[in-house]
Tab-separated table of C-alpha atoms in Angstrom:
chain	number	residue	atom	x	y	z
A	1	MET	CA	-27.585	-5.459	-2.419
A	2	SER	CA	-26.113	-7.285	0.711
A	3	PHE	CA	-26.660	-11.088	1.401
A	4	PRO	CA	-28.759	-11.795	4.094
A	5	ALA	CA	-27.270	-12.967	6.968
A	6	LEU	CA	-27.184	-16.700	8.318
A	7	LYS	CA	-28.108	-17.145	11.809
A	8	ILE	CA	-27.682	-20.358	13.823
A	9	GLY	CA	-28.600	-19.444	17.293
A	10	ASP	CA	-26.696	-16.990	18.777
A	11	LEU	CA	-23.828	-16.896	15.626
A	12	THR	CA	-24.548	-14.646	13.019
A	13	ALA	CA	-22.683	-15.044	9.642
A	14	LYS	CA	-22.540	-12.385	7.805
A	15	ILE	CA	-22.437	-13.781	4.086
A	16	PRO	CA	-24.332	-16.890	3.921
A	17	VAL	CA	-21.584	-19.265	2.798
A	18	VAL	CA	-20.445	-22.183	4.795
A	19	GLN	CA	-16.892	-23.433	3.533
A	20	GLY	CA	-17.170	-27.010	3.231
A	21	GLY	CA	-14.726	-29.456	5.107
A	22	MET	CA	-12.199	-30.802	2.647
A	23	GLY	CA	-9.907	-33.954	3.901
A	24	VAL	CA	-7.150	-35.177	3.871
A	25	GLY	CA	-5.496	-31.772	4.867
A	26	ILE	CA	-7.422	-29.443	2.248
A	27	SER	CA	-9.189	-27.204	4.453
A	28	LEU	CA	-7.297	-26.225	7.630
A	29	ALA	CA	-6.660	-23.410	9.956
A	30	GLY	CA	-5.772	-21.123	6.968
A	31	LEU	CA	-8.465	-21.692	4.397
A	32	ALA	CA	-11.051	-22.004	7.641
A	33	SER	CA	-9.717	-18.510	9.152
A	34	ALA	CA	-9.923	-16.659	6.026
A	35	VAL	CA	-13.205	-17.374	5.024
A	36	ALA	CA	-14.222	-16.424	8.488
A	37	ASN	CA	-12.724	-13.335	8.077
A	38	GLN	CA	-14.672	-12.738	5.076
A	39	GLY	CA	-17.849	-13.271	7.389
A	40	GLY	CA	-18.432	-16.928	5.959
A	41	ILE	CA	-18.305	-19.638	8.577
A	42	GLY	CA	-15.150	-21.481	8.012
A	43	VAL	CA	-14.875	-25.173	8.297
A	44	ILE	CA	-11.327	-26.926	9.254
A	45	ALA	CA	-11.495	-30.813	7.910
A	46	GLY	CA	-11.156	-33.597	11.011
A	47	ALA	CA	-10.133	-36.531	8.792
A	48	MET	CA	-6.563	-37.937	9.689
A	49	ILE	CA	-5.822	-34.169	10.365
A	50	GLY	CA	-2.898	-35.308	12.192
A	51	MET	CA	-1.164	-36.547	9.414
A	52	LYS	CA	1.951	-33.911	9.586
A	53	GLU	CA	2.547	-35.462	13.209
A	54	PRO	CA	5.585	-37.287	13.400
A	55	ASP	CA	3.887	-40.191	15.886
A	56	VAL	CA	0.707	-40.173	13.532
A	57	ALA	CA	2.002	-43.865	12.634
A	58	LYS	CA	2.382	-45.009	16.155
A	59	ASP	CA	-0.141	-43.098	17.851
A	60	PRO	CA	-2.461	-42.113	15.620
A	61	LEU	CA	-5.391	-40.813	17.995
A	62	THR	CA	-3.341	-38.788	20.085
A	63	ALA	CA	-1.140	-37.148	17.104
A	64	ASN	CA	-5.281	-36.556	15.658
A	65	LEU	CA	-6.210	-34.663	18.963
A	66	ARG	CA	-3.239	-33.002	18.706
A	67	ALA	CA	-3.468	-31.379	15.705
A	68	LEU	CA	-7.404	-30.750	15.909
A	69	ARG	CA	-6.427	-28.770	19.013
A	70	ASN	CA	-3.534	-26.823	17.183
A	71	GLU	CA	-5.697	-25.878	14.380
A	72	ILE	CA	-8.762	-24.489	16.026
A	73	LEU	CA	-6.052	-22.451	17.981
A	74	LYS	CA	-4.266	-21.484	14.943
A	75	ALA	CA	-7.603	-20.280	13.248
A	76	ARG	CA	-8.873	-19.035	16.446
A	77	GLU	CA	-5.306	-16.319	16.414
A	78	LEU	CA	-6.315	-15.547	12.647
A	79	SER	CA	-9.480	-15.194	13.018
A	80	ASN	CA	-12.463	-13.554	15.184
A	81	GLY	CA	-14.864	-14.893	12.964
A	82	ILE	CA	-16.901	-18.336	12.954
A	83	ILE	CA	-15.080	-21.229	13.197
A	84	GLY	CA	-16.001	-24.906	12.511
A	85	VAL	CA	-14.849	-28.084	12.317
A	86	ASN	CA	-15.912	-31.457	10.016
A	87	LEU	CA	-15.483	-34.821	11.721
A	88	MET	CA	-17.038	-37.660	10.302
A	89	VAL	CA	-19.177	-40.074	12.415
A	90	ALA	CA	-17.446	-43.204	10.384
A	91	LEU	CA	-14.071	-41.852	12.212
A	92	THR	CA	-12.911	-44.821	14.492
A	93	THR	CA	-11.698	-41.571	16.541
A	94	PHE	CA	-15.062	-39.778	16.096
A	95	SER	CA	-15.964	-39.442	19.837
A	96	GLN	CA	-12.740	-38.315	20.968
A	97	MET	CA	-12.644	-36.055	17.954
A	98	VAL	CA	-15.998	-34.194	19.482
A	99	ARG	CA	-14.912	-33.776	22.804
A	100	THR	CA	-11.477	-32.001	21.607
A	101	ALA	CA	-13.561	-29.515	19.837
A	102	VAL	CA	-15.739	-28.729	22.026
A	103	GLU	CA	-12.945	-28.197	24.851
A	104	ASN	CA	-11.211	-26.260	22.718
A	105	LYS	CA	-14.494	-24.077	22.221
A	106	VAL	CA	-15.014	-24.980	17.999
A	107	ASP	CA	-18.293	-22.416	17.229
A	108	ILE	CA	-19.738	-25.625	14.679
A	109	ILE	CA	-19.567	-29.114	14.771
A	110	PHE	CA	-20.561	-30.179	11.334
A	111	SER	CA	-20.985	-34.079	11.072
A	112	GLY	CA	-21.891	-36.661	8.239
A	113	ALA	CA	-20.527	-39.917	6.875
A	114	GLY	CA	-22.932	-41.698	9.062
A	115	LEU	CA	-25.685	-40.478	11.426
A	116	PRO	CA	-23.991	-38.689	14.588
A	117	LEU	CA	-26.834	-40.045	16.988
A	118	ASP	CA	-25.082	-39.773	19.768
A	119	MET	CA	-23.391	-36.332	19.515
A	120	PRO	CA	-25.415	-34.255	22.054
A	121	HIS	CA	-24.009	-37.094	24.652
A	122	HIS	CA	-20.055	-35.881	24.077
A	123	LEU	CA	-21.463	-32.015	23.680
A	124	LEU	CA	-23.163	-32.727	27.512
A	125	GLN	CA	-20.699	-35.059	28.785
A	126	VAL	CA	-17.777	-32.197	28.300
A	127	CYS	CA	-20.460	-30.019	29.906
A	128	GLU	CA	-20.688	-31.770	33.085
A	129	GLU	CA	-17.161	-32.998	33.328
A	130	LYS	CA	-15.764	-29.189	32.951
A	131	LYS	CA	-18.960	-27.929	35.202
A	132	GLU	CA	-18.818	-25.086	32.383
A	133	GLU	CA	-21.479	-24.233	29.396
A	134	PHE	CA	-19.869	-25.041	26.252
A	135	LYS	CA	-21.767	-23.368	23.006
A	136	THR	CA	-20.532	-25.399	20.473
A	137	LYS	CA	-23.518	-26.434	17.657
A	138	LEU	CA	-24.240	-29.575	16.528
A	139	VAL	CA	-25.154	-29.367	12.978
A	140	PRO	CA	-25.707	-33.169	11.182
A	141	ILE	CA	-25.214	-33.412	7.345
A	142	VAL	CA	-27.917	-35.148	6.069
A	143	SER	CA	-28.990	-36.305	2.380
A	144	SER	CA	-32.640	-36.844	3.075
A	145	ALA	CA	-35.405	-35.502	4.875
A	146	ARG	CA	-35.832	-38.542	6.686
A	147	ALA	CA	-32.009	-38.710	8.054
A	148	ALA	CA	-33.263	-35.221	9.581
A	149	THR	CA	-36.261	-36.459	10.976
A	150	VAL	CA	-34.442	-39.773	12.675
A	151	ILE	CA	-31.656	-37.536	14.226
A	152	ALA	CA	-33.762	-35.501	15.324
A	153	LYS	CA	-36.280	-37.734	17.076
A	154	LYS	CA	-32.875	-39.743	18.715
A	155	TRP	CA	-31.268	-36.387	20.147
A	156	ALA	CA	-34.840	-35.270	21.477
A	157	SER	CA	-35.676	-38.645	22.794
A	158	ARG	CA	-32.358	-38.973	24.357
A	159	PHE	CA	-30.327	-35.811	25.040
A	160	GLY	CA	-33.781	-33.151	24.798
A	161	TYR	CA	-31.686	-31.974	21.980
A	162	THR	CA	-32.515	-30.279	18.906
A	163	PRO	CA	-29.738	-30.120	15.976
A	164	ASP	CA	-28.988	-26.058	15.716
A	165	ALA	CA	-28.910	-26.459	11.878
A	166	PHE	CA	-28.751	-29.284	9.044
A	167	VAL	CA	-26.490	-29.369	6.204
A	168	VAL	CA	-28.514	-31.321	3.356
A	169	GLU	CA	-25.946	-32.341	0.790
A	170	GLY	CA	-26.978	-33.554	-2.656
A	171	PRO	CA	-25.394	-35.897	-5.370
A	172	LYS	CA	-23.336	-32.885	-6.809
A	173	ALA	CA	-21.154	-33.056	-4.418
A	174	GLY	CA	-17.283	-33.305	-3.814
A	175	GLY	CA	-15.616	-36.801	-1.968
A	176	HIS	CA	-17.378	-39.107	-0.414
A	177	LEU	CA	-20.934	-39.189	-1.046
A	178	GLY	CA	-24.505	-40.287	1.032
A	179	PHE	CA	-26.220	-42.062	-1.925
A	180	LYS	CA	-25.846	-45.211	-3.619
A	181	ALA	CA	-24.326	-44.534	-6.650
A	182	GLU	CA	-27.727	-45.461	-8.892
A	183	GLU	CA	-29.358	-42.690	-6.757
A	184	LEU	CA	-26.585	-39.672	-8.209
A	185	GLN	CA	-28.328	-39.131	-11.279
A	186	ASP	CA	-31.726	-39.356	-9.965
A	187	PRO	CA	-34.236	-36.564	-10.365
A	188	ASN	CA	-36.047	-37.410	-7.074
A	189	HIS	CA	-32.651	-36.714	-5.378
A	190	SER	CA	-31.628	-33.815	-6.842
A	191	LEU	CA	-30.509	-31.278	-4.420
A	192	GLU	CA	-33.439	-28.298	-5.828
A	193	VAL	CA	-35.917	-31.378	-4.944
A	194	LEU	CA	-33.849	-32.484	-1.175
A	195	VAL	CA	-33.978	-28.866	-0.023
A	196	PRO	CA	-37.710	-27.800	0.527
A	197	GLN	CA	-38.334	-30.935	1.602
A	198	VAL	CA	-35.305	-30.862	4.930
A	199	VAL	CA	-36.744	-27.630	5.725
A	200	GLU	CA	-40.044	-28.796	5.799
A	201	ALA	CA	-38.882	-31.459	8.454
A	202	ALA	CA	-36.678	-28.822	9.942
A	203	LYS	CA	-40.150	-26.747	9.912
A	204	ALA	CA	-41.840	-29.186	12.436
A	205	MET	CA	-38.717	-29.181	14.657
A	206	GLU	CA	-39.053	-25.203	15.119
A	207	ASP	CA	-42.549	-25.769	16.336
A	208	LYS	CA	-41.929	-28.291	18.956
A	209	CYS	CA	-38.369	-26.618	20.647
A	210	GLY	CA	-39.407	-23.162	19.679
A	211	ARG	CA	-36.234	-21.774	18.084
A	212	ALA	CA	-34.907	-21.815	14.183
A	213	VAL	CA	-33.623	-25.432	12.993
A	214	PRO	CA	-31.678	-23.396	9.714
A	215	VAL	CA	-31.510	-25.599	6.138
A	216	ILE	CA	-27.750	-25.365	4.434
A	217	ALA	CA	-27.771	-26.427	1.079
A	218	ALA	CA	-24.724	-28.290	-0.310
A	219	GLY	CA	-23.492	-30.253	-3.282
A	220	GLY	CA	-23.254	-28.342	-6.405
A	221	VAL	CA	-23.534	-24.690	-5.512
A	222	TYR	CA	-21.279	-22.727	-7.598
A	223	SER	CA	-21.974	-19.338	-8.147
A	224	GLY	CA	-23.942	-16.391	-6.242
A	225	ALA	CA	-26.929	-17.464	-8.939
A	226	ASP	CA	-27.265	-20.996	-6.921
A	227	ILE	CA	-26.872	-19.144	-3.418
A	228	MET	CA	-30.256	-16.869	-4.628
A	229	LYS	CA	-31.927	-20.207	-6.290
A	230	PHE	CA	-31.720	-22.280	-3.088
A	231	LEU	CA	-31.835	-19.368	-0.357
A	232	ASP	CA	-35.442	-19.296	-2.334
A	233	LEU	CA	-36.232	-22.660	-2.273
A	234	GLY	CA	-36.178	-21.929	1.840
A	235	ALA	CA	-32.626	-22.784	2.669
A	236	SER	CA	-31.176	-19.988	5.086
A	237	GLY	CA	-27.372	-20.840	3.846
A	238	VAL	CA	-25.111	-22.463	1.258
A	239	GLN	CA	-22.482	-25.051	1.698
A	240	MET	CA	-19.398	-24.361	-1.184
A	241	GLY	CA	-16.209	-26.585	-1.550
A	242	THR	CA	-14.867	-26.874	-5.211
A	243	ARG	CA	-14.509	-23.125	-5.419
A	244	PHE	CA	-12.270	-22.772	-2.305
A	245	VAL	CA	-9.686	-25.138	-3.313
A	246	ALA	CA	-9.306	-22.626	-5.792
A	247	THR	CA	-7.898	-19.929	-3.455
A	248	HIS	CA	-4.699	-18.678	-2.416
A	249	GLU	CA	-5.509	-19.550	0.966
A	250	CYS	CA	-6.622	-23.326	0.658
A	251	ASP	CA	-4.403	-25.604	2.669
A	252	ALA	CA	-3.545	-27.906	-0.335
A	253	ASP	CA	-0.442	-28.049	-1.976
A	254	ASP	CA	-0.538	-26.103	-5.501
A	255	ARG	CA	-0.277	-29.076	-7.587
A	256	PHE	CA	-3.691	-30.022	-5.956
A	257	LYS	CA	-5.047	-26.687	-6.930
A	258	GLN	CA	-4.128	-26.980	-10.530
A	259	SER	CA	-6.016	-30.097	-11.264
A	260	TYR	CA	-9.181	-28.157	-10.702
A	261	LEU	CA	-7.259	-25.868	-13.339
A	262	SER	CA	-6.975	-28.292	-15.889
A	263	ALA	CA	-9.951	-30.084	-15.064
A	264	ARG	CA	-12.486	-31.332	-17.641
A	265	ASP	CA	-16.395	-32.488	-17.139
A	266	GLU	CA	-14.891	-35.815	-19.217
A	267	ASP	CA	-12.156	-36.277	-16.318
A	268	ILE	CA	-14.946	-36.407	-13.474
A	269	THR	CA	-15.380	-40.018	-11.911
A	270	ILE	CA	-17.307	-41.418	-9.383
A	271	ILE	CA	-15.065	-44.293	-7.567
A	272	LYS	CA	-15.941	-47.000	-5.356
A	273	SER	CA	-14.268	-45.786	-1.963
A	274	PRO	CA	-12.145	-48.150	0.104
A	275	VAL	CA	-14.533	-46.634	2.842
A	276	GLY	CA	-17.737	-48.096	1.576
A	277	MET	CA	-19.082	-45.056	-0.348
A	278	PRO	CA	-19.110	-43.832	-3.903
A	279	GLY	CA	-16.969	-40.547	-4.219
A	280	ARG	CA	-16.503	-37.807	-6.395
A	281	ALA	CA	-12.696	-37.429	-7.906
A	282	LEU	CA	-11.000	-36.343	-10.882
A	283	GLY	CA	-9.824	-39.447	-12.557
A	284	ASN	CA	-5.936	-40.587	-13.157
A	285	GLU	CA	-4.068	-43.616	-13.473
A	286	PHE	CA	-3.886	-43.920	-9.711
A	287	ILE	CA	-7.858	-44.627	-10.172
A	288	THR	CA	-7.485	-46.596	-13.420
A	289	ALA	CA	-5.115	-48.753	-11.445
A	290	SER	CA	-7.089	-49.485	-8.532
A	291	ARG	CA	-9.983	-50.536	-10.912
A	292	GLU	CA	-7.734	-52.699	-13.277
A	293	GLY	CA	-6.728	-55.015	-9.864
A	294	LYS	CA	-3.750	-53.482	-9.694
A	295	LYS	CA	-2.817	-53.259	-5.752
A	296	LYS	CA	-1.446	-50.992	-3.973
A	297	PRO	CA	0.025	-53.446	-0.690
A	298	PHE	CA	-0.350	-51.431	2.696
A	299	LYS	CA	-0.144	-52.347	6.227
A	300	CYS	CA	-2.890	-50.270	8.016
A	301	VAL	CA	-1.535	-48.258	10.428
A	302	PHE	CA	-3.964	-45.556	10.728
A	303	HIS	CA	-7.229	-47.199	11.086
A	304	CYS	CA	-9.113	-44.132	10.508
A	305	VAL	CA	-12.377	-45.018	9.498
A	306	HIS	CA	-14.887	-47.990	10.835
A	307	THR	CA	-15.791	-49.070	7.449
A	308	CYS	CA	-12.578	-49.416	5.596
A	309	GLU	CA	-11.964	-53.236	5.159
A	310	GLN	CA	-8.282	-53.289	4.298
A	311	GLU	CA	-8.154	-56.918	3.415
A	312	LYS	CA	-10.036	-55.784	0.436
A	313	THR	CA	-9.377	-52.642	-0.561
A	314	PRO	CA	-6.601	-52.288	-3.600
A	315	TYR	CA	-4.994	-48.957	-1.697
A	316	CYS	CA	-5.051	-46.861	1.528
A	317	ILE	CA	-7.692	-44.222	0.925
A	318	ALA	CA	-6.084	-42.120	4.162
A	319	GLN	CA	-2.502	-42.411	2.255
A	320	ALA	CA	-4.027	-41.502	-0.885
A	321	LEU	CA	-5.483	-38.253	0.287
A	322	ILE	CA	-2.274	-37.469	1.923
A	323	ASN	CA	-0.411	-37.535	-1.277
A	324	ALA	CA	-2.800	-35.822	-3.264
A	325	MET	CA	-2.709	-32.950	-0.854
A	326	LYS	CA	0.770	-32.441	-0.816
A	327	GLY	CA	0.513	-32.487	-4.847
A	328	ASN	CA	1.991	-36.250	-4.943
A	329	LEU	CA	-1.029	-36.850	-7.222
A	330	GLU	CA	0.789	-39.837	-9.206
A	331	ARG	CA	0.234	-41.990	-5.697
A	332	GLY	CA	-3.598	-40.503	-4.845
A	333	PHE	CA	-6.328	-38.699	-6.278
A	334	ALA	CA	-8.206	-35.373	-5.522
A	335	PHE	CA	-11.380	-35.351	-4.553
A	336	CYS	CA	-13.473	-32.487	-6.809
A	337	GLY	CA	-17.559	-31.305	-6.986
A	338	ALA	CA	-19.373	-31.800	-9.814
A	339	ASN	CA	-19.047	-28.378	-11.110
A	340	VAL	CA	-15.258	-28.810	-11.204
A	341	ALA	CA	-14.405	-27.919	-14.824
A	342	ARG	CA	-15.894	-24.705	-13.830
A	343	VAL	CA	-12.946	-23.389	-11.954
A	344	ASN	CA	-10.056	-21.082	-14.500
A	345	LYS	CA	-7.972	-19.478	-12.036
A	346	ILE	CA	-6.623	-19.080	-8.340
A	347	ILE	CA	-7.919	-16.109	-6.825
A	348	SER	CA	-8.100	-15.166	-2.881
A	349	VAL	CA	-11.063	-15.483	-0.798
A	350	HIS	CA	-12.061	-12.130	-0.465
A	351	GLU	CA	-11.863	-12.043	-3.980
A	352	LEU	CA	-14.107	-15.300	-4.141
A	353	MET	CA	-16.397	-13.465	-1.856
A	354	ASP	CA	-16.884	-10.467	-3.850
A	355	SER	CA	-17.736	-12.332	-7.195
A	356	LEU	CA	-20.483	-14.573	-5.040
A	357	GLN	CA	-22.132	-10.982	-4.225
A	358	LYS	CA	-21.401	-9.659	-7.814
A	359	GLU	CA	-22.961	-12.921	-8.843
A	360	PHE	CA	-25.799	-12.835	-6.728
A	361	ASP	CA	-26.712	-8.836	-7.046
A	362	ASP	CA	-26.487	-9.403	-10.688
A	363	ALA	CA	-29.380	-12.527	-10.250
A	364	MET	CA	-31.628	-10.825	-8.136
A	365	SER	CA	-31.803	-7.558	-10.358
A	366	THR	CA	-32.209	-9.953	-13.370
A	367	LEU	CA	-35.590	-11.653	-11.243
A	368	SER	CA	-36.597	-8.239	-10.191
A	369	LYS	CA	-36.775	-6.907	-13.850
A	370	SER	CA	-38.313	-10.419	-14.488
A	371	VAL	CA	-41.483	-9.809	-12.440
A	372	GLN	CA	-41.414	-5.873	-13.520
A	373	ASN	CA	-42.241	-6.946	-17.115
A	374	MET	CA	-44.978	-9.557	-15.986
A	375	GLN	CA	-46.269	-7.526	-14.147
A	376	SER	CA	-46.140	-4.640	-16.793
A	377	LYS	CA	-47.795	-7.200	-19.403
A	378	LEU	CA	-50.197	-8.469	-16.995
A	379	ASN	CA	-51.724	-4.667	-16.406
A	380	PHE	CA	-51.291	-4.218	-20.379
A	381	SER	CA	-54.161	-6.911	-20.394
A	382	ILE	CA	-56.209	-6.091	-17.873
A	383	LYS	CA	-56.484	-2.218	-19.349
A	384	SER	CA	-56.532	-3.913	-23.362
C-alpha cells in the first residue's frame, strides 16, 4: 500500500512527509534535496544560515541573505523535488529573508516562532516589483486552532490571501516550542487533540476560499504508525525532524548526530531559551553551567532574533547552536524531539523513507485485520 500523496496547491509530494527545518545549520541543501529526491518535502532552515560566510560578523544581513539564496540554488541543482525554507517570524531579518526566498522561487515558506501576519505582503510586493507571478506557497506553523484562525482572518482582510496549508506543531517537538513550560505535559495540548481542532478550523477556511487547506501534523511524529494515526485524525501529512538528523545526508557534524545515538530519555531537558521560549534539548555541561548562573560573556554581533535580551541572557544562543552544528557540544547543545532516545543508528534518507513506508504498511495491515476480526465477531453474534 502506497502512502497517500500530500497536495499543497499545485505541488504534490508522493510521500506525505515534510522534513522539519532545523537550525542552526542542521538542515541545509544537502538534507533538503535528499528528502525531496525521495518524494517528500525538503526544508532548509533559515536561522543564522550565513554562519559560514566570511562577513557574517560585520554584515549579518547580507551574509544571511546570500547564504539563503545559495542554499536554495544548491538544493535546486541537487533535486527536482519540492524544496521549502523555514523562516522564523522572530528573525530580525524576517521580511528580507521572505523576499529572498520568493525571488529565488522556493516552493514553500514555513514560518513559526510568532504569527506571520505580514507574510503575504512580502510575496505580493515581490510580484508587483518584478512584474511576475511567484508561486511560492505560504504555510504558517501554529500550536493551536485559534492561532490558525487569527492568521487566516488577518490574511483574508488585509491581503485577500488564504494560507496554503498549516503545520500544527505539538509539545513533543524539538527546539523552540510554541507553548508555556507548564503546558508541555497538559493532555489538552497534545498533538492528538490539536490536529482535529486545526483540521476543523481549516475546513471553515476551505469553505470560504474554495480550495483545500491541508493540515500537517508535527512534534513527536516518529514512525510509519504515527503517520497513519495522524492521517486518520484528519491531517494530510506529517512533519518530522529528529529522525532526519540521524541520516548520512543531514548537514550537521557527525558528533552532533552521535549525540542522538547515545541519548537516553533522562538526557532530554527543557531549557529556558534566551529568545524567551521553552526549548527541548539534550542536557549537557553547557546547559548545566548556564542554569548555575555561569555566564558565557559575549558581544552580540548577529542581532538575529527580536526577542533575545542579550543583557539578561547567560549565552548567545546563535553561537551555541553554531558550535553544536560543528560538533563542539562542550560549547553549545543539541536541540532534539521527545523521541530522540529511540534513534539507534545513522541511515540514508532513502532507507528512512523505506522504513516509514514499511511501518505504515504494517500498521495499516494490523488495523485491517482488527476490523475484520471485529466484523467476524459481530456476524457471529448476529447469527447466534
